[in-house]
Short mmCIF file of C-alpha atoms in Angstrom, two decimals:
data_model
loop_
_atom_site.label_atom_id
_atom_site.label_comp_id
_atom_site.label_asym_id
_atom_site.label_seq_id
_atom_site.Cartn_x
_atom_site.Cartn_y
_atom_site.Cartn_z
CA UNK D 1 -31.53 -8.29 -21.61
CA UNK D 2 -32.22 -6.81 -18.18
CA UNK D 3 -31.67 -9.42 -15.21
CA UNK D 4 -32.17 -6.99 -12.67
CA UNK D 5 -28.18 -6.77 -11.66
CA UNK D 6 -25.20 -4.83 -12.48
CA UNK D 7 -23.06 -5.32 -15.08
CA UNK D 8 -20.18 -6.09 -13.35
CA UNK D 9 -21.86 -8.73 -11.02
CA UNK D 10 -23.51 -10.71 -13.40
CA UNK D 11 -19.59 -10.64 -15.16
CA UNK D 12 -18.09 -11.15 -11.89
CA UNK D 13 -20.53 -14.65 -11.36
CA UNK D 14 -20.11 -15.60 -15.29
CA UNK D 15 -15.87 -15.29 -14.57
CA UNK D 16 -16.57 -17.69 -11.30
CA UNK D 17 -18.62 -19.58 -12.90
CA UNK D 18 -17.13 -20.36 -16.26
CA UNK D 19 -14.39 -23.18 -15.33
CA UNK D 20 -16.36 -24.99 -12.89
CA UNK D 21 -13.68 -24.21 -10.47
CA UNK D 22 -13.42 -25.85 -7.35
CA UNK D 23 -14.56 -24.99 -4.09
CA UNK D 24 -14.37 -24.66 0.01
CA UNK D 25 -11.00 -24.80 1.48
CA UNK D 26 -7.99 -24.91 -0.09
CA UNK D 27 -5.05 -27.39 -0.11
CA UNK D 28 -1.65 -26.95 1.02
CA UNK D 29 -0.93 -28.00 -2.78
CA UNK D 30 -3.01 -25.00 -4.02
CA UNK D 31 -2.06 -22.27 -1.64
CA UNK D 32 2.17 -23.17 -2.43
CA UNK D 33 0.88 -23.47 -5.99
CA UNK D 34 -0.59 -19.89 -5.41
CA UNK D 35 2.74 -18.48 -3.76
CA UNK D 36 5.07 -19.53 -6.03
CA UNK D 37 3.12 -17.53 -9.34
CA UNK D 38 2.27 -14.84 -7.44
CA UNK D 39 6.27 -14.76 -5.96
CA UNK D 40 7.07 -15.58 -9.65
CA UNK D 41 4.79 -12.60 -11.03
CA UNK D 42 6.52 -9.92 -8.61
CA UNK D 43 9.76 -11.03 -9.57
CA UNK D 44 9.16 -10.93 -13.45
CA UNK D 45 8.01 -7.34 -13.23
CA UNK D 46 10.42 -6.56 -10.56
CA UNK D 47 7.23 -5.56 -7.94
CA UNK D 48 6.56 -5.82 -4.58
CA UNK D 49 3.50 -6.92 -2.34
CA UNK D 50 1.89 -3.61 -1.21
CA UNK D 51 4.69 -1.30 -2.88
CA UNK D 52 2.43 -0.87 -6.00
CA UNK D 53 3.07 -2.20 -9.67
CA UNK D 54 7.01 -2.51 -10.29
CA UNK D 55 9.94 -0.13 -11.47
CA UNK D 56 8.02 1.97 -14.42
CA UNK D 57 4.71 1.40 -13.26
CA UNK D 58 3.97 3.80 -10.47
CA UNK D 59 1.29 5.65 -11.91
CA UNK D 60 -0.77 2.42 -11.88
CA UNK D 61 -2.97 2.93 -9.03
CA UNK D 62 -3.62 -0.75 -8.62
CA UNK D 63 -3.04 -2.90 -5.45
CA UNK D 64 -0.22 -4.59 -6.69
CA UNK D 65 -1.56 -4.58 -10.19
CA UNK D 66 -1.76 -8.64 -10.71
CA UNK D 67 -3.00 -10.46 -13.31
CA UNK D 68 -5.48 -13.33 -11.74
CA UNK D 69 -6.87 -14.61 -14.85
CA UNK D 70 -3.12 -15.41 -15.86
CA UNK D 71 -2.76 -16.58 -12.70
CA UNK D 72 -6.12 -18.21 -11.78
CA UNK D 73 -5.40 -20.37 -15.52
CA UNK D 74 -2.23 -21.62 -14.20
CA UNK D 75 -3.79 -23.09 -11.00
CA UNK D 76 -6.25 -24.30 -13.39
CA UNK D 77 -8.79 -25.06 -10.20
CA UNK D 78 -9.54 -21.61 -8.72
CA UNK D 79 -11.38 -18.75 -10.11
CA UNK D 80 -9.38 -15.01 -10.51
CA UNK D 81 -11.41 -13.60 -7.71
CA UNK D 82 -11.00 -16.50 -5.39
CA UNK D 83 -7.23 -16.58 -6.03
CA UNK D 84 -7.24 -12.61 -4.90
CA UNK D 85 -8.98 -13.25 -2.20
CA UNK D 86 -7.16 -15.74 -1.04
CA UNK D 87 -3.84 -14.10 -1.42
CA UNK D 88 -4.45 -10.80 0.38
CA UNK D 89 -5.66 -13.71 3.00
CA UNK D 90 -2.04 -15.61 3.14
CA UNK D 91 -0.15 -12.20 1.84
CA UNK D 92 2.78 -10.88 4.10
CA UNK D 93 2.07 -9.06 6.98
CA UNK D 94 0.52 -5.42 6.33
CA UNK D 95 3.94 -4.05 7.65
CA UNK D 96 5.18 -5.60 4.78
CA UNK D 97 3.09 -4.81 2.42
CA UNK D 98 3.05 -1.02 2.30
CA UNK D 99 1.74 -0.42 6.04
CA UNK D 100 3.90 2.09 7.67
CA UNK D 101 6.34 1.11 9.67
CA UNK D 102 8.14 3.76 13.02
CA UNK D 103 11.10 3.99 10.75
CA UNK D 104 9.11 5.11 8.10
CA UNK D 105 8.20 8.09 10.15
CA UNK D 106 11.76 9.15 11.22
CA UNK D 107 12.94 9.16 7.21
CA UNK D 108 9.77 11.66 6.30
CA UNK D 109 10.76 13.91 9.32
CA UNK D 110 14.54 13.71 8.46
CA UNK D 111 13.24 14.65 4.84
CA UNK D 112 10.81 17.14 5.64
CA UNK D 113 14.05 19.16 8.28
CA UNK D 114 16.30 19.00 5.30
CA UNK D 115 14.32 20.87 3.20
CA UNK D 116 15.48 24.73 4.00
CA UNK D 117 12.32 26.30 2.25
CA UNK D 118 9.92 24.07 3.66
CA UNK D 119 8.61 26.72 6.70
CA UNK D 120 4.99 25.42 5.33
CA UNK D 121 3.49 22.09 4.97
CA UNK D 122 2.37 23.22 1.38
CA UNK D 123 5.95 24.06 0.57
CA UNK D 124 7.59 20.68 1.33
CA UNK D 125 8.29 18.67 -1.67
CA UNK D 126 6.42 15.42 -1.34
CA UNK D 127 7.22 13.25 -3.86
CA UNK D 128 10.29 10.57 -3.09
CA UNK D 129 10.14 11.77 0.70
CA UNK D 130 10.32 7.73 1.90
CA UNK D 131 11.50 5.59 -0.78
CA UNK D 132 9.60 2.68 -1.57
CA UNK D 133 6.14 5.04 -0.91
CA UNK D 134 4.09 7.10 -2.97
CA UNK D 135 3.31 10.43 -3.21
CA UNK D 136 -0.67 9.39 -1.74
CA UNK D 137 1.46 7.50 1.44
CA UNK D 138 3.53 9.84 2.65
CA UNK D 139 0.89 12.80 2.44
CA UNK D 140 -2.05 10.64 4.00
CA UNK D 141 0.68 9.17 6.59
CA UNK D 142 1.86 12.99 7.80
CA UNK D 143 -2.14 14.21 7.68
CA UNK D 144 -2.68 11.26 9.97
CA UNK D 145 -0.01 11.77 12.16
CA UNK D 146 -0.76 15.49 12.58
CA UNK D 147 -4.11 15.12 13.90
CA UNK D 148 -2.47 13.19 16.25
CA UNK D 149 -0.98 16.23 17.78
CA UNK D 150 -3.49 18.25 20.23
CA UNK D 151 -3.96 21.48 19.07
CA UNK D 152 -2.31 20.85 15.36
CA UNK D 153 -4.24 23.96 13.80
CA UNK D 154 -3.40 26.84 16.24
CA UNK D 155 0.68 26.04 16.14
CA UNK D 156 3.37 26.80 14.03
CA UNK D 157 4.68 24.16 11.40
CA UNK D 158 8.16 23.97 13.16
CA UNK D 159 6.39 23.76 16.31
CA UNK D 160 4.25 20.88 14.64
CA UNK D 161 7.27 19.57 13.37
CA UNK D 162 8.91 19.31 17.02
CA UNK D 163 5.77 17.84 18.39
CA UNK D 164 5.73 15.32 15.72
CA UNK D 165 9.55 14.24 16.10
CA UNK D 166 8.62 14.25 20.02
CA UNK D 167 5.77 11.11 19.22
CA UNK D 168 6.94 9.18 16.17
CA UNK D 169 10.65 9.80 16.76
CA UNK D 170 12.09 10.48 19.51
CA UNK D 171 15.60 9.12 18.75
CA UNK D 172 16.07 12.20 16.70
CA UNK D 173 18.68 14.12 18.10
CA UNK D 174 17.28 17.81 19.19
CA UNK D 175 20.46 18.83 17.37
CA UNK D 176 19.14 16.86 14.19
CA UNK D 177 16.12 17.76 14.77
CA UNK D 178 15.41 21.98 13.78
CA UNK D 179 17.63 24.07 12.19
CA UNK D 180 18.76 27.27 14.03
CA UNK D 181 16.94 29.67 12.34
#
């Protein structure tokens, strides 16, 4: 019958709800409890915090693609949506976890020079630019990083390209960093 809430909240209290699970803060007991399955989990499907669902599984779109009920029965005391909350809480650093990193910049840039037909940004080839990152990362991260640059529109992608190396890395070598045309 109609309660007067969504669907997914009134399943959302039920899942809380159902085990009488503990709560307030968590012990040290708990939270190592919590590590060690969620450590355990990303080593079983050879995953990573923040890198997305494992070798096999990148076209899950999940954030790390975790099971918390499997996990939130083993600690037998927390719900699943208190044991995801508290491990994007205690989680590695975002850096970590899929943030990007300065380094992370130079490898796009280095990727994005050695492709010889890439005089566009709609020509460069995307995909496996950075390893580790997805297709969504590396296009959102060089977006961002454009409209960083004054006057991005009105200049010329190698131009843009310069600029860019200039601000995220300026280690590149001019040498390395444009092709003599």
């Amino acid at each position: 019958k109609n309660l007067g809430r969504p669907g997914h909240a009134c399943r959302d209290k039920w899942r809380m709800m159902r085990n009488n699970p503990k709560s307030g803060d968590w012990s040290p007991d708990e939270v190592a409890r919590l590590r060690e399955l969620v450590n355990e989990y990303f080593a079983q499907n050879n995953a990573a915090p923040g890198r997305g669902a494992g070798e096999g599984n990148e076209h899950l779109p999940l954030r790390d693609n975790i099971n918390w009920k499997a996990i939130s029965s083993k600690i037998g005391t927390r719900s699943e949506n208190m044991c995801m909350q508290k491990w994007y809480r205690i989680a590695p650093s975002a850096e970590e976890t899929g943030q990007w990193a300065k380094g992370d910049d130079k490898i796009m840039l280095e990727g994005i020079l050695k492709q010889v037909d890439a005089d566009d940004e709609h020509k460069v080839a995307w995909e496996g630019l950075v390893p580790g990152r997805t297709l969504g990362q590396i296009k959102n991260r060089f977006r961002a990083a454009k409209r960083d640059i004054p006057d991005h529109s009105n200049v010329t992608f190698d131009v843009l390209l310069t600029k860019m190396i200039d601000k995220y890395a300026p280690e590149m070598t001019k040498a390395e960093a444009l092709p003599a045309p």
